[in-house]
Coordinates of C-alpha atoms in Angstrom, one line a residue:
M249 CA 30.9 -28.3 40.9
N250 CA 34.6 -27.3 39.9
R251 CA 35.5 -23.6 39.3
R252 CA 36.2 -24.1 35.7
M253 CA 32.2 -25.0 35.5
I254 CA 31.1 -22.1 37.5
I255 CA 32.8 -20.1 35.2
A256 CA 31.2 -21.4 32.6
L257 CA 28.1 -21.5 33.2
W258 CA 28.4 -17.6 34.5
L259 CA 29.1 -16.9 31.0
M260 CA 26.4 -18.5 29.4
L261 CA 23.9 -16.8 31.9
M262 CA 25.8 -12.8 31.0
I263 CA 25.2 -14.0 27.4
A264 CA 21.5 -15.0 27.1
A265 CA 21.1 -11.7 29.6
G266 CA 23.1 -9.9 27.4
Y267 CA 21.1 -11.2 24.3
G268 CA 18.0 -11.2 26.5
G269 CA 18.6 -6.8 27.5
G270 CA 19.4 -6.2 23.7
M271 CA 16.0 -7.9 22.6
Y272 CA 14.5 -5.4 25.3
L273 CA 16.5 -2.7 24.3
E274 CA 15.8 -2.8 20.8
H275 CA 12.1 -3.2 21.0
T276 CA 11.5 -0.5 23.6
S277 CA 14.1 2.0 22.1
V278 CA 11.3 3.5 19.5
W279 CA 9.1 3.5 22.8
S280 CA 12.0 5.8 24.3
G281 CA 12.3 7.6 21.3
D282 CA 8.9 8.0 21.1
T283 CA 8.8 9.1 24.6
E284 CA 11.8 12.2 23.9
L285 CA 9.4 13.5 20.7
V286 CA 6.6 13.9 23.7
R287 CA 9.2 15.7 25.8
D288 CA 10.5 17.7 23.1
F289 CA 7.1 18.7 20.5
S290 CA 4.9 18.6 23.3
I291 CA 3.0 16.2 22.5
R292 CA 0.8 14.6 24.7
S293 CA -0.7 10.9 24.7
Q294 CA -3.9 9.5 26.0
P295 CA -4.5 6.3 27.7
L296 CA -6.1 3.8 25.8
P297 CA -10.5 3.8 25.6
P298 CA -12.5 1.2 25.7
P299 CA -13.3 -0.2 22.0
E300 CA -16.7 0.4 23.1
S301 CA -16.9 4.0 22.7
P302 CA -16.2 4.8 19.0
Q303 CA -15.2 8.9 17.9
R304 CA -17.1 9.7 14.5
S305 CA -16.3 13.0 13.2
E306 CA -18.8 16.1 14.6
S307 CA -17.0 18.1 11.7
T308 CA -19.4 20.2 9.2
A309 CA -18.5 18.4 5.9
Q310 CA -20.9 16.9 3.5
T311 CA -21.4 13.6 4.7
V312 CA -19.3 10.7 2.7
G313 CA -21.2 8.2 0.9
F314 CA -20.2 5.4 -1.6
R315 CA -22.6 3.4 -3.4
E316 CA -22.6 -0.6 -4.7
L317 CA -22.5 -0.6 -8.6
Q318 CA -24.7 -3.4 -9.2
D319 CA -24.9 -4.9 -12.6
H320 CA -21.2 -3.9 -13.7
S321 CA -20.2 -7.4 -15.8
V322 CA -17.3 -7.4 -13.3
M323 CA -17.8 -10.9 -11.9
F324 CA -14.4 -11.2 -10.8
R325 CA -13.8 -13.4 -7.5
Y326 CA -10.3 -14.2 -5.4
T327 CA -9.9 -17.7 -5.0
N328 CA -7.6 -19.0 -2.3
G329 CA -7.7 -22.6 -2.6
P330 CA -9.3 -25.5 -1.3
N331 CA -11.2 -25.3 1.7
D332 CA -9.3 -28.3 3.4
L333 CA -6.0 -27.5 2.5
F334 CA -4.8 -24.8 4.9
H335 CA -1.8 -23.3 3.5
L336 CA -0.5 -19.9 4.3
A337 CA -0.6 -18.1 0.8
E338 CA -4.3 -18.6 0.8
T339 CA -4.3 -16.2 3.6
L340 CA -3.2 -13.3 1.5
G341 CA -5.4 -12.8 -1.3
G342 CA -5.2 -9.9 -4.2
G343 CA -4.6 -7.1 -5.5
V344 CA -6.5 -5.0 -8.2
A345 CA -5.1 -2.5 -10.4
A346 CA -6.3 0.7 -11.6
V347 CA -5.4 1.3 -15.3
D348 CA -6.3 3.2 -18.5
F349 CA -4.1 0.4 -20.5
D350 CA -5.6 1.3 -24.1
L351 CA -5.4 5.0 -23.2
D352 CA -8.9 5.5 -24.2
T353 CA -9.0 7.8 -21.5
Q354 CA -11.7 5.7 -19.2
V355 CA -10.0 3.6 -16.1
D356 CA -10.2 0.0 -16.7
L357 CA -9.3 -2.5 -14.4
L358 CA -7.3 -5.5 -13.4
F359 CA -7.3 -8.6 -11.4
V360 CA -5.3 -11.1 -9.9
D361 CA -6.3 -14.7 -8.7
G362 CA -4.9 -17.7 -6.8
G363 CA -6.3 -21.0 -7.4
N364 CA -4.6 -23.6 -5.5
P365 CA -1.1 -23.1 -3.9
V366 CA 0.2 -26.8 -4.5
E367 CA -0.7 -26.8 -7.9
V368 CA 0.2 -24.4 -10.2
D369 CA 0.7 -23.9 -13.6
L370 CA -2.5 -25.6 -14.8
P371 CA -3.1 -26.1 -18.3
G372 CA -5.6 -23.6 -19.7
R373 CA -6.2 -21.3 -16.6
S374 CA -4.8 -17.6 -16.6
N375 CA -5.2 -15.8 -13.1
I376 CA -5.1 -12.5 -14.7
Y377 CA -8.4 -10.8 -15.3
C378 CA -8.5 -7.7 -17.0
Y379 CA -12.1 -5.6 -17.4
R380 CA -12.6 -2.5 -20.2
N381 CA -14.4 0.5 -18.8
E382 CA -16.8 0.7 -21.9
R383 CA -18.3 4.2 -20.1
Q384 CA -21.9 4.5 -18.3
H385 CA -20.2 1.2 -15.2
S386 CA -20.2 -0.8 -18.2
F387 CA -17.2 -3.1 -18.2
E388 CA -15.9 -6.1 -21.0
E389 CA -13.6 -8.6 -19.9
A390 CA -10.7 -8.6 -22.3
A391 CA -8.1 -10.3 -20.6
E392 CA -7.7 -12.8 -23.4
T393 CA -7.5 -10.2 -26.0
A394 CA -5.3 -8.2 -24.3
G395 CA -2.8 -11.2 -24.2
L396 CA -2.6 -11.2 -20.4
N397 CA -2.1 -15.1 -19.9
W398 CA -0.2 -16.5 -16.6
S399 CA -1.1 -19.6 -14.4
G400 CA 1.1 -19.0 -10.9
Y401 CA -0.6 -18.3 -8.3
G402 CA -1.2 -14.6 -7.3
H403 CA -1.7 -11.9 -5.5
G404 CA -0.2 -8.6 -6.6
C405 CA -0.9 -6.6 -9.5
S406 CA 1.4 -3.1 -10.2
V407 CA 1.6 -0.6 -12.7
C408 CA 5.0 0.9 -14.2
D409 CA 5.8 2.5 -17.5
F410 CA 9.8 0.1 -17.0
N411 CA 10.6 1.3 -20.4
E412 CA 9.4 5.1 -21.0
D413 CA 6.7 4.4 -24.2
G414 CA 4.3 6.1 -22.5
F415 CA 1.8 3.1 -22.6
P416 CA 1.4 1.6 -18.7
D417 CA 2.7 -1.8 -18.4
V418 CA 1.7 -4.9 -15.5
L419 CA 4.2 -6.2 -13.1
I420 CA 2.1 -9.5 -11.8
T421 CA 3.7 -11.0 -8.5
G422 CA 2.7 -14.3 -6.4
F423 CA 3.7 -17.1 -4.6
Y424 CA 6.8 -18.4 -6.0
G425 CA 6.3 -16.5 -9.6
C426 CA 6.3 -12.7 -11.0
Q427 CA 5.5 -11.8 -14.3
L428 CA 6.5 -8.7 -16.1
Y429 CA 3.8 -7.4 -19.0
A430 CA 4.8 -4.7 -21.8
N431 CA 1.9 -2.7 -23.6
Q432 CA 2.2 -3.1 -27.1
G433 CA 0.4 0.1 -27.9
D434 CA -2.4 -1.2 -29.1
G435 CA -4.5 -2.6 -25.6
T436 CA -2.6 -5.7 -25.8
F437 CA 0.4 -6.9 -23.8
T438 CA 3.2 -9.3 -23.7
K439 CA 5.2 -11.0 -21.6
F440 CA 8.9 -9.3 -21.1
G441 CA 12.2 -9.0 -19.9
D442 CA 14.2 -11.3 -17.2
L443 CA 12.6 -10.0 -14.1
D444 CA 10.8 -13.2 -13.7
T445 CA 14.2 -15.5 -13.8
L446 CA 15.6 -12.2 -11.4
A447 CA 12.9 -12.3 -8.9
G448 CA 13.9 -16.0 -8.5
N449 CA 12.3 -19.3 -6.5
R450 CA 10.3 -17.0 -3.9
W451 CA 7.3 -15.5 -2.7
C452 CA 6.5 -12.4 -3.8
A453 CA 4.0 -10.1 -2.5
T454 CA 3.6 -6.4 -3.1
A455 CA 5.5 -4.3 -5.4
A456 CA 6.3 -0.8 -5.8
W457 CA 8.3 1.6 -8.8
S458 CA 10.5 4.5 -8.3
D459 CA 13.4 6.1 -10.2
L460 CA 15.4 5.4 -7.1
D461 CA 18.9 6.2 -9.3
G462 CA 17.7 9.5 -10.9
D463 CA 18.7 8.3 -14.7
G464 CA 15.2 8.7 -15.5
D465 CA 13.3 5.1 -15.5
Q466 CA 11.3 3.1 -12.8
D467 CA 13.1 0.6 -10.5
V468 CA 11.1 -1.5 -8.6
Y469 CA 11.1 -3.2 -5.0
I470 CA 9.0 -6.1 -4.3
T471 CA 8.3 -7.3 -1.3
C472 CA 8.9 -11.4 -0.2
Y473 CA 7.0 -13.1 2.3
T474 CA 8.3 -16.6 3.6
D475 CA 9.9 -19.7 2.7
T476 CA 6.7 -21.9 3.0
P477 CA 7.0 -24.6 0.6
A478 CA 4.3 -25.5 -2.5
Q479 CA 3.0 -28.3 -1.1
R480 CA 0.8 -31.0 0.8
P481 CA 0.5 -31.7 3.8
T482 CA 0.6 -28.6 5.1
Q483 CA 1.5 -28.2 8.8
I484 CA -1.6 -28.4 11.4
C485 CA -2.7 -26.0 13.5
E486 CA -5.9 -25.9 15.5
V487 CA -7.7 -23.2 17.9
S488 CA -10.0 -24.6 20.2
G489 CA -10.2 -27.9 17.9
R490 CA -10.7 -26.0 15.2
R491 CA -7.9 -26.3 12.6
I492 CA -6.6 -23.1 11.1
H493 CA -4.1 -21.3 8.5
C494 CA -0.9 -21.4 11.1
N495 CA 1.1 -18.2 11.8
P496 CA 3.9 -17.2 9.4
R497 CA 6.2 -17.8 12.2
Q498 CA 6.5 -21.9 11.6
S499 CA 8.3 -20.5 8.0
N500 CA 11.7 -18.3 7.8
G501 CA 10.6 -14.5 6.5
V502 CA 12.7 -13.9 3.1
A503 CA 14.9 -11.0 2.1
D504 CA 12.9 -8.2 -0.7
I505 CA 14.2 -7.7 -4.1
L506 CA 15.8 -4.4 -5.3
L507 CA 15.8 -4.8 -9.1
E508 CA 17.9 -1.9 -11.0
N509 CA 16.3 -0.6 -14.2
L510 CA 19.4 -1.1 -16.8
G511 CA 17.6 1.1 -20.0
N512 CA 17.1 -1.8 -22.4
G513 CA 14.1 -3.4 -20.7
Y514 CA 16.8 -6.0 -18.5
F515 CA 17.2 -5.4 -14.8
K516 CA 20.2 -6.0 -12.1
D517 CA 19.3 -7.6 -9.3
Q518 CA 20.8 -4.9 -6.7
S519 CA 19.8 -5.9 -3.4
A520 CA 22.8 -7.3 -2.0
Q521 CA 24.9 -4.6 -3.1
S522 CA 22.0 -2.2 -1.9
G523 CA 22.1 -3.6 1.5
I524 CA 18.4 -4.8 1.1
A525 CA 19.1 -8.1 1.4
D526 CA 20.7 -7.9 5.0
F527 CA 16.9 -8.1 6.2
S528 CA 14.7 -11.0 6.2
E529 CA 11.3 -9.8 7.8
Y530 CA 8.0 -11.3 6.4
G531 CA 7.5 -8.2 3.4
L532 CA 3.6 -7.1 2.7
G533 CA 3.3 -4.1 2.1
V534 CA 5.5 -1.2 0.7
T535 CA 5.9 2.6 -0.2
M536 CA 8.1 4.8 -1.8
A537 CA 8.5 8.8 -0.8
D538 CA 10.4 11.1 0.1
F539 CA 10.0 11.7 3.9
D540 CA 12.8 14.5 5.0
A541 CA 12.7 16.4 1.2
D542 CA 16.3 15.6 1.3
G543 CA 15.5 15.1 -2.5
R544 CA 15.9 11.3 -2.3
T545 CA 13.7 8.4 -2.1
E546 CA 12.7 6.5 1.2
I547 CA 11.8 3.2 1.4
F548 CA 9.0 1.7 4.2
V549 CA 8.4 -1.9 4.1
A550 CA 5.3 -3.2 6.6
N551 CA 6.5 -6.8 7.7
D552 CA 4.1 -9.4 9.2
G553 CA 4.8 -9.9 12.9
D554 CA 8.1 -8.4 12.6
R555 CA 9.7 -5.3 12.5
N556 CA 9.0 -2.5 9.8
L557 CA 11.8 -1.5 8.1
L558 CA 12.9 2.3 6.5
F559 CA 15.4 2.3 3.8
H560 CA 17.3 6.0 3.5
Q561 CA 19.8 6.2 0.5
T562 CA 23.3 7.4 1.3
A563 CA 24.2 7.0 -2.0
G564 CA 23.1 6.1 -5.4
L565 CA 20.9 2.4 -5.0
K566 CA 23.1 2.4 -1.8
Y567 CA 21.0 2.4 1.9
E568 CA 20.9 2.6 5.3
E569 CA 17.8 1.0 7.6
C570 CA 17.0 3.2 10.1
A571 CA 13.1 2.7 11.3
I572 CA 14.2 2.4 14.5
P573 CA 15.6 5.4 15.1
S574 CA 12.7 6.7 12.5
G575 CA 10.0 5.5 15.5
L576 CA 8.4 3.1 12.2
A577 CA 9.9 -0.1 13.6
Y578 CA 7.6 -0.8 16.4
N579 CA 4.2 0.8 17.5
G580 CA 4.3 3.1 20.1
E581 CA 4.5 0.5 23.1
G582 CA 7.8 -0.8 21.8
E583 CA 5.7 -3.8 20.0
T584 CA 5.8 -5.6 16.8
M585 CA 3.1 -5.6 14.3
G586 CA 1.2 -7.8 11.8
S587 CA 1.5 -5.4 10.1
M588 CA 0.0 -5.6 6.2
G589 CA -1.1 -2.3 4.4
I590 CA 0.3 1.1 3.9
A591 CA -1.0 4.1 3.6
C592 CA 1.1 7.2 2.9
A593 CA -0.3 10.8 3.0
D594 CA -0.7 13.9 4.7
F595 CA -3.3 13.0 7.9
N596 CA -2.9 16.1 9.8
S597 CA -2.2 18.8 7.5
D598 CA 1.0 20.0 8.3
N599 CA 2.6 19.6 4.8
R600 CA 4.9 16.3 5.7
L601 CA 3.8 12.2 4.8
D602 CA 2.7 10.2 7.5
L603 CA 2.6 6.4 7.1
L604 CA -0.2 4.4 8.7
T605 CA -0.3 0.1 9.0
T606 CA -3.1 -1.7 8.8
N607 CA -2.6 -4.7 11.2
F608 CA -3.9 -7.8 13.0
I609 CA -6.6 -8.4 15.4
N610 CA -6.1 -7.1 18.7
E611 CA -2.9 -4.9 17.4
R612 CA -5.1 -2.1 16.6
N613 CA -3.7 0.0 13.1
V614 CA -0.9 2.7 13.6
L615 CA -0.4 6.3 12.5
F616 CA 2.6 7.7 12.7
S617 CA 3.0 11.1 12.3
N618 CA 5.9 12.4 10.2
Y619 CA 8.1 15.4 12.5
G620 CA 10.1 16.2 9.9
H621 CA 14.2 14.5 9.4
L622 CA 12.9 11.1 9.7
S623 CA 11.2 11.2 12.7
F624 CA 7.9 9.7 13.4
V625 CA 5.6 9.2 16.5
D626 CA 3.0 6.9 16.8
N627 CA -0.1 9.4 18.0
S628 CA -2.8 7.3 17.3
R629 CA -3.3 5.6 20.6
G630 CA -6.5 6.5 22.2
T631 CA -8.3 7.6 18.5
A632 CA -10.6 6.9 16.4
T633 CA -7.9 5.1 13.9
D634 CA -7.3 3.1 17.3
Y635 CA -10.6 2.0 18.1
S636 CA -12.2 1.4 15.2
S637 CA -9.6 -1.2 14.4
R638 CA -8.5 -3.5 17.3
S639 CA -11.7 -6.2 16.5
Q640 CA -9.9 -6.4 12.7
V641 CA -7.8 -7.6 10.4
G642 CA -6.0 -5.0 8.2
W643 CA -5.1 -5.3 4.6
A644 CA -5.4 -2.3 2.0
A645 CA -5.8 1.0 3.0
V646 CA -6.4 3.4 0.6
P647 CA -5.5 7.2 1.0
L648 CA -8.4 10.0 -0.8
D649 CA -10.7 12.7 -0.1
A650 CA -14.0 11.8 -0.7
N651 CA -15.6 14.6 0.0
L652 CA -13.3 17.3 -1.9
D653 CA -12.9 19.2 1.6
G654 CA -9.2 19.3 1.5
L655 CA -8.5 16.7 4.4
T656 CA -7.5 13.4 3.6
D657 CA -9.8 10.5 4.6
L658 CA -9.0 7.0 4.4
F659 CA -10.3 3.6 3.7
V660 CA -9.3 0.0 5.4
A661 CA -10.4 -3.4 3.6
N662 CA -10.7 -5.9 6.1
G663 CA -10.8 -9.8 7.0
H664 CA -9.4 -12.3 9.1
V665 CA -7.2 -15.6 7.8
S666 CA -9.0 -17.8 9.1
D667 CA -12.4 -19.4 11.5
I668 CA -11.5 -18.1 14.7
P669 CA -13.8 -19.3 17.4
S670 CA -14.9 -15.7 19.5
Q671 CA -13.6 -14.1 16.0
E672 CA -15.3 -12.3 13.0
Y673 CA -14.6 -14.6 10.0
Q674 CA -16.1 -11.7 7.2
Q675 CA -15.7 -8.5 8.7
A676 CA -16.4 -5.0 8.5
P677 CA -15.0 -2.1 6.6
I678 CA -13.1 1.1 8.0
L679 CA -14.2 4.4 6.3
L680 CA -12.4 7.3 8.4
E681 CA -13.1 11.1 7.7
G682 CA -10.2 13.7 8.4
T683 CA -11.4 16.2 10.8
P684 CA -9.1 19.2 11.4
D685 CA -8.4 17.2 14.8
G686 CA -7.7 14.1 12.8
L687 CA -9.6 10.8 11.5
S688 CA -12.9 10.1 13.1
L689 CA -14.9 7.9 12.2
A690 CA -17.1 8.6 9.0
E691 CA -21.2 8.2 9.8
P692 CA -22.4 5.3 7.7
A693 CA -21.4 5.8 4.0
G694 CA -23.5 3.2 2.2
G695 CA -24.6 -0.4 2.0
Y696 CA -21.3 -1.5 1.8
F697 CA -19.9 -0.5 4.7
T698 CA -22.8 -2.2 7.1
K699 CA -21.9 -5.7 5.8
K700 CA -18.9 -8.1 6.0
W701 CA -16.3 -9.1 3.6
H702 CA -12.9 -11.2 3.4
G703 CA -11.5 -7.7 2.4
R704 CA -7.7 -7.6 0.9
G705 CA -6.4 -5.7 -2.0
A706 CA -8.0 -2.2 -2.8
C707 CA -7.5 0.8 -5.0
R708 CA -9.0 4.4 -5.3
A709 CA -10.0 5.6 -9.3
D710 CA -12.3 7.7 -10.9
L711 CA -14.4 5.4 -13.0
N712 CA -16.6 7.4 -13.7
N713 CA -14.5 10.8 -14.6
D714 CA -17.2 13.0 -12.3
G715 CA -13.8 14.5 -10.3
R716 CA -14.5 12.7 -7.5
S717 CA -12.3 9.2 -6.0
D718 CA -14.0 5.6 -6.4
L719 CA -12.9 2.7 -4.6
V720 CA -13.0 -1.1 -6.0
V721 CA -12.5 -3.8 -3.3
S722 CA -10.9 -7.3 -4.0
H723 CA -12.6 -10.2 -1.8
I724 CA -11.8 -13.5 -0.9
D725 CA -14.1 -15.8 -2.3
T726 CA -16.5 -12.7 -3.2
P727 CA -16.9 -10.8 -5.9
A728 CA -15.2 -7.7 -6.7
S729 CA -17.2 -4.5 -5.2
L730 CA -17.4 -1.4 -7.4
L731 CA -18.2 1.8 -4.7
I732 CA -19.3 5.1 -6.3
N733 CA -18.4 8.4 -4.8
D734 CA -22.3 9.4 -4.5
T735 CA -21.1 12.3 -1.5
A736 CA -23.1 15.3 -2.1
T737 CA -21.0 18.1 -1.9
E738 CA -20.6 21.5 -3.2
H739 CA -16.6 21.5 -2.7
Q740 CA -14.2 21.7 -5.9
F741 CA -11.2 19.4 -7.1
L742 CA -8.4 19.0 -9.3
K743 CA -7.3 16.6 -11.5
I744 CA -4.3 16.0 -12.5
R745 CA -1.6 13.7 -14.5
L746 CA 2.3 13.8 -14.2
I747 CA 4.5 13.0 -17.1
G748 CA 7.9 13.7 -16.1
T749 CA 10.7 14.3 -19.4
R750 CA 13.8 14.6 -18.1
S751 CA 13.0 12.7 -15.4
S752 CA 10.5 9.5 -15.1
R753 CA 8.2 9.6 -17.9
A754 CA 5.7 7.8 -14.6
A755 CA 6.7 10.4 -12.2
E756 CA 6.4 8.2 -9.4
S757 CA 7.0 9.5 -5.4
I758 CA 6.6 12.9 -6.8
L759 CA 5.3 15.7 -4.3
I760 CA 3.0 18.1 -5.5
K761 CA 1.8 21.4 -3.4
I762 CA -1.7 23.1 -3.8
E763 CA -1.7 26.2 -2.3
T764 CA -5.3 27.9 -2.3
A765 CA -6.8 31.1 -0.5
D766 CA -7.4 29.1 2.8
A767 CA -4.7 26.6 2.8
T768 CA -1.5 24.4 1.1
R769 CA -2.2 21.2 0.7
T770 CA 0.8 18.2 0.3
I771 CA 0.1 15.1 -2.0
L772 CA 2.3 12.4 -2.9
Y773 CA 1.5 11.3 -6.6
G774 CA 2.1 7.9 -8.3
T775 CA 0.6 4.5 -8.2
H776 CA 1.5 2.7 -5.2
G777 CA -1.0 0.8 -3.4
G778 CA 0.4 -0.3 -0.5
Y779 CA -0.8 -4.1 -0.3
L780 CA -0.8 -5.9 -3.6
S781 CA -1.9 -3.1 -5.4
S782 CA -2.2 0.1 -7.9
H783 CA -4.0 3.2 -7.7
S784 CA -5.1 5.3 -10.9
D785 CA -2.3 7.3 -12.1
W786 CA -4.6 10.9 -12.5
L787 CA -4.7 12.2 -9.0
I788 CA -7.7 13.8 -7.1
A789 CA -7.1 16.8 -5.1
G790 CA -10.2 18.6 -3.1
L791 CA -9.7 22.1 -2.8
G792 CA -12.5 22.9 -0.9
K793 CA -14.6 25.9 -1.0
A794 CA -12.1 27.6 -3.1
D795 CA -12.7 28.2 -6.6
S796 CA -9.6 28.4 -8.0
V797 CA -5.8 27.9 -6.8
R798 CA -3.4 30.1 -6.1
R799 CA 0.2 27.9 -6.9
I800 CA 1.1 24.5 -7.7
Q801 CA 4.4 23.8 -7.2
V802 CA 5.8 19.9 -8.6
F803 CA 9.3 19.0 -7.1
W804 CA 10.7 17.0 -9.5
P805 CA 14.2 15.5 -8.7
D806 CA 17.5 17.1 -8.5
D807 CA 15.6 19.7 -6.4
R808 CA 14.2 21.6 -9.4
T809 CA 10.1 22.9 -8.9
Q810 CA 8.5 23.6 -11.4
E811 CA 5.3 26.2 -10.7
L812 CA 1.8 26.9 -12.0
R813 CA -0.6 29.4 -11.0
G814 CA -4.0 30.8 -11.5
V815 CA -5.3 27.4 -12.5
A816 CA -9.5 27.3 -11.6
A817 CA -10.8 24.7 -9.6
G818 CA -12.8 21.8 -11.3
S819 CA -10.2 21.8 -14.0
T820 CA -8.0 18.4 -15.6
I821 CA -4.8 19.2 -16.4
W822 CA -1.7 17.4 -17.6
I823 CA 1.9 18.6 -16.2
V824 CA 4.2 18.2 -18.5
E825 CA 7.9 18.8 -16.8
Q826 CA 9.8 21.1 -18.6
L827 CA 6.9 22.2 -21.1
G828 CA 4.4 23.2 -18.8
A829 CA 0.1 22.7 -18.2
Y830 CA -2.3 21.5 -20.8
Q831 CA -6.1 21.9 -19.8
Q832 CA -8.9 19.0 -20.7
T833 CA -11.2 20.5 -22.8
D834 CA -14.7 18.9 -23.9

């Protein structure tokens, strides 16, 4: 071997070593960063306990209970495709939106269906299902009369008010297609605008709305998954001789979409100019909030099998990606996760918004605790969040205060992507109860939690207007479940709806602080469901045993704070920016 060949070989080895070292450093930098935070904040991690030792709540709070509603006329079930197709699109399932589309004070429900991912736009088929709430747990199918007709292969349904007229609009996202529907104010919708064209021929999953540029209307971020083609035959993958859905890594990741609302019903694609398009990471879940209290809204994206992303706004619609230095890119071991759903809430009662991601089997769900200044730590190893999820594939994660004690509880929908030997295909959901010491596995909370499902999208809403958060869950090949919160509790609540005037009317991503004699709680207002879904725009805050609220603070954009004092427990109030509060009277 001559000298030139030796030098060339040496250079190639050095380059390979540098690349490998760089990848190692990138994937372990979060772990090292967590170690520094453990040192600086005196956090002590615990060794991973065996999964056979579930920690159940020992708190004195009332047992959380949900009753699966029967004979409710909501017969929707998500159909994901022929049994012999094994197309990747079949794995994601569909979402559900809780939206009072006819403004009669009753929460209606909207589901999106799939069908066949290689035979879309079939004549006569609509994949949007809408159910009008007729009170007393009765629903009436209303998609046809409401004008909601779309034949694409659907996944997500996102509620917004893109034209600021006070009537909730709906964005449908799916496999190579999106459609925006404008609410006409008379209980009907029409297809509107150019959003579907701007989204292009991309596989769109979850959408989240917020006024990102501060101009008084809602912009939208849409996660995009892979470039898997809509065609037969699909790739063949097997486990122990049994065919399964292939890993998404068989296809390329696709860049997400950021669309600026121009205020005239149309949108401008800002994906490239904002810096969003520089990343193609298999996006599924998304949420938006001001995590560092600097008055600007960050965007957090959960990616499947790749690092998660956190976009911090620098100026206008310009962003820098900072998930690695923030501690959100990987779990505490420096590993990527198969992240699907997101729950954003204050899980440890320190008045900062934490982030939870649901992940693939054998990975565990991860709760990132917020320590301020965009610094997060995975503190969930060895906790109920960890070992309740290691044998599950998690999807929608819904934060709520089910027993109104002022502590955040968590619901997670589970279900495998394929029927794999030695792993459960249908899986039981998870309900974790908030306690002063963190999330704990709740006692059996009703028959629904003793069964196994192919759970996917889920949302929270007060379906019967009793001041308690109910749950709606979409399943693959099984009818959706309506879970009525029957928790027996003496705790009090406050029901809040925000309406912006100077800001966007929908008031997405606004922080609210509620102060009682016992505690101060920070709650994120908005409909972001984290995975393919939208929550009701009525916020239910548990007050514990407090009979009144000393102070409510609403943190509007541009550092404007609105305060209310002396609000009675059990009140249902509208807080209107600049104008004050209005209480519902019977």
